[in-house]
Short mmCIF file of C-alpha atoms in Angstrom, two decimals:
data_model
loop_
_atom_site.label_atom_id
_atom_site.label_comp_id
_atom_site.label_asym_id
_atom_site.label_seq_id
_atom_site.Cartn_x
_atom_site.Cartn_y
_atom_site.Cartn_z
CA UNK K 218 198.97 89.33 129.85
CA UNK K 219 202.79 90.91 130.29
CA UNK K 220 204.84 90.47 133.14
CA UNK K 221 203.38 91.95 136.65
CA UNK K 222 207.09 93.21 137.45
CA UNK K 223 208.74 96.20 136.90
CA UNK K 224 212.52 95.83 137.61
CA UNK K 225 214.70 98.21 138.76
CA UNK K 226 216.97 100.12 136.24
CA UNK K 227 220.06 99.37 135.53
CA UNK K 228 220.37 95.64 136.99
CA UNK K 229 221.45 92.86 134.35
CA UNK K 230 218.82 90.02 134.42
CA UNK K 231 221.61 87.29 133.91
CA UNK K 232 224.04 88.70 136.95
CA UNK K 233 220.42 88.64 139.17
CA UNK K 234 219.97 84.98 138.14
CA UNK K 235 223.21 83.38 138.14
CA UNK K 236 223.37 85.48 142.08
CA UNK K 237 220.23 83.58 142.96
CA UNK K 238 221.35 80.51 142.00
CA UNK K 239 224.39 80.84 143.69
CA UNK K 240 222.64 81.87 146.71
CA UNK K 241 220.18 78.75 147.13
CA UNK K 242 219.45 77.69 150.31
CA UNK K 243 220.70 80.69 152.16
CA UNK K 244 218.59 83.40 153.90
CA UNK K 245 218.10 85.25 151.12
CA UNK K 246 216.50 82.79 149.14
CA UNK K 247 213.95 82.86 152.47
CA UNK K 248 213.43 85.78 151.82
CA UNK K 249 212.74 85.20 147.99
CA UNK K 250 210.36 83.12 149.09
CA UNK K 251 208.35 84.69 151.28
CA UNK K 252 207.98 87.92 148.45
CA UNK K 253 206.77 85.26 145.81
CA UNK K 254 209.62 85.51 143.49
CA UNK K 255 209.64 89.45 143.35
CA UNK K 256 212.92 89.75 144.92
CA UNK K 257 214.79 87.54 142.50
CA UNK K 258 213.63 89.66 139.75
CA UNK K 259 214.43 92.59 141.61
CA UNK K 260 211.17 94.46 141.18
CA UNK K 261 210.34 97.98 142.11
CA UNK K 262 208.02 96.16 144.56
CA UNK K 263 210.42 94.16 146.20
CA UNK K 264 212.28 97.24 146.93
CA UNK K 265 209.25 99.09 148.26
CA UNK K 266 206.84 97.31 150.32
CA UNK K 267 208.95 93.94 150.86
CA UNK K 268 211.33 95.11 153.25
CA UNK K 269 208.11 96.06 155.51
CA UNK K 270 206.34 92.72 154.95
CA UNK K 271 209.63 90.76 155.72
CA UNK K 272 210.07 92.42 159.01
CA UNK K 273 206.91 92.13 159.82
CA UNK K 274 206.97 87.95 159.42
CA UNK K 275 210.54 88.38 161.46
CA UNK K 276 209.27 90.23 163.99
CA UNK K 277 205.66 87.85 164.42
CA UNK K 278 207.65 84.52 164.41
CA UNK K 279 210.21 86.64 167.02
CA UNK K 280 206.88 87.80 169.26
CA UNK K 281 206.33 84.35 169.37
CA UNK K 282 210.37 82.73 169.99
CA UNK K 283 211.74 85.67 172.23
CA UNK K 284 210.57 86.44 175.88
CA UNK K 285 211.24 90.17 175.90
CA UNK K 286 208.81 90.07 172.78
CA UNK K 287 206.07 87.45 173.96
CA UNK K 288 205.69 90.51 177.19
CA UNK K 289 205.32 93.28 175.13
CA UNK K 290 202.99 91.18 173.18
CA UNK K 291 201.04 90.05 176.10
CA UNK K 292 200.56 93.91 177.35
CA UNK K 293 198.18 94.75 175.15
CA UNK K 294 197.95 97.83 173.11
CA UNK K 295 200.89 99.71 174.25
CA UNK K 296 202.99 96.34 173.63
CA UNK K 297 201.72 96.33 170.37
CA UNK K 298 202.29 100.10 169.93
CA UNK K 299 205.86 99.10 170.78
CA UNK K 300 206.35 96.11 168.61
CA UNK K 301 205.19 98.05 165.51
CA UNK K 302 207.91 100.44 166.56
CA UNK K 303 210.58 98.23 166.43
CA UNK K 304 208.92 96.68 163.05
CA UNK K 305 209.34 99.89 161.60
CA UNK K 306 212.78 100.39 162.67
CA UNK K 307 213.62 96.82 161.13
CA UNK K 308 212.44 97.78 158.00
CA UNK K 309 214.90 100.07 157.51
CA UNK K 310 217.41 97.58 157.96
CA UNK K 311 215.66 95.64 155.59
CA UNK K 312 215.53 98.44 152.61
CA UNK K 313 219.24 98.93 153.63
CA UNK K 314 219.91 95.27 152.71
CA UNK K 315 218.15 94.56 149.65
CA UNK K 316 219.05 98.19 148.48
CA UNK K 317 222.82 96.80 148.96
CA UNK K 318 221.65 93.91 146.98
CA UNK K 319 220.28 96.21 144.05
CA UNK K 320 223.86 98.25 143.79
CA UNK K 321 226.16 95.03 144.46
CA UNK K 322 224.38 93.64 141.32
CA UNK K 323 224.16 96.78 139.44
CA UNK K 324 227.92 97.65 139.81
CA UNK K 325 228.84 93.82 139.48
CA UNK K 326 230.51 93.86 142.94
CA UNK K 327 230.69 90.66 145.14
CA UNK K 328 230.13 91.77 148.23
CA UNK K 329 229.44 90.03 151.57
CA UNK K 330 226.02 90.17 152.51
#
C-alpha cells in the first residue's frame, strides 16, 4: 500500500518538517492534529477540505463557549442557517492561512503566522 497523501508541488519535505518541529505545541500543531497528520505533510487534502473541517470544530466548541453563539444556536433553524454562514466565511480565513503556510514554505520565507 503507498502513501494516502498527495503533497502539494513544489514544497521541500525537509523545510515542512524541520517547520513542524519548530512549531510544537503552538496552534498550528492543533490544528495538525485535528487533520490526522495531513497538514504536516502538506497534502492536497489538507489544503482542500481541512480548512472547512477546522472551522467547523472552531465554530462548534465557540457555539458552545460564546453567548452570542449559544442564541443563535438555541433559535433553531434559522440560528443554524446563520452559524453555517459564518462557518463558511471562516473557512476562508482558514484556506487563507494554511495557503500562506504552503507559499512561506515553498519560497523558504519565515514569516509570522
Amino acid at each position: 500500500m503507498g502513501n494516502p497523501y498527495i503533497p502539494v508541488p513544489g514544497i521541500d519535505p525537509n523545510a515542512l518538517q524541520s517547520f513542524f518541529e519548530e512549531q510544537s505545541g503552538t496552534i498550528l500543531s492543533m490544528f495538525n492534529m485535528f487533520s490526522g497528520g495531513a497538514l504536516e505533510r502538506l497534502s492536497i487534502f489538507a489544503l482542500g477540505i481541512f480548512p472547512y473541517i477546522s472551522c467547523s470544530i472552531v465554530m462548534q466548541m465557540a457555539s458552545v463557549t460564546i453567548p452570542t453563539l449559544k442564541e443563535l444556536k438555541k433559535e433553531g433553524e434559522s440560528g443554524r442557517r446563520k452559524i453555517t454562514q459564518y462557518t463558511r466565511y471562516g473557512r476562508v480565513f482558514f484556506w487563507l492561512h494554511f495557503s500562506h503556510l504552503a507559499l512561506q514554505l515553498h519560497f523558504k520565507i519565515k514569516v509570522l503566522l
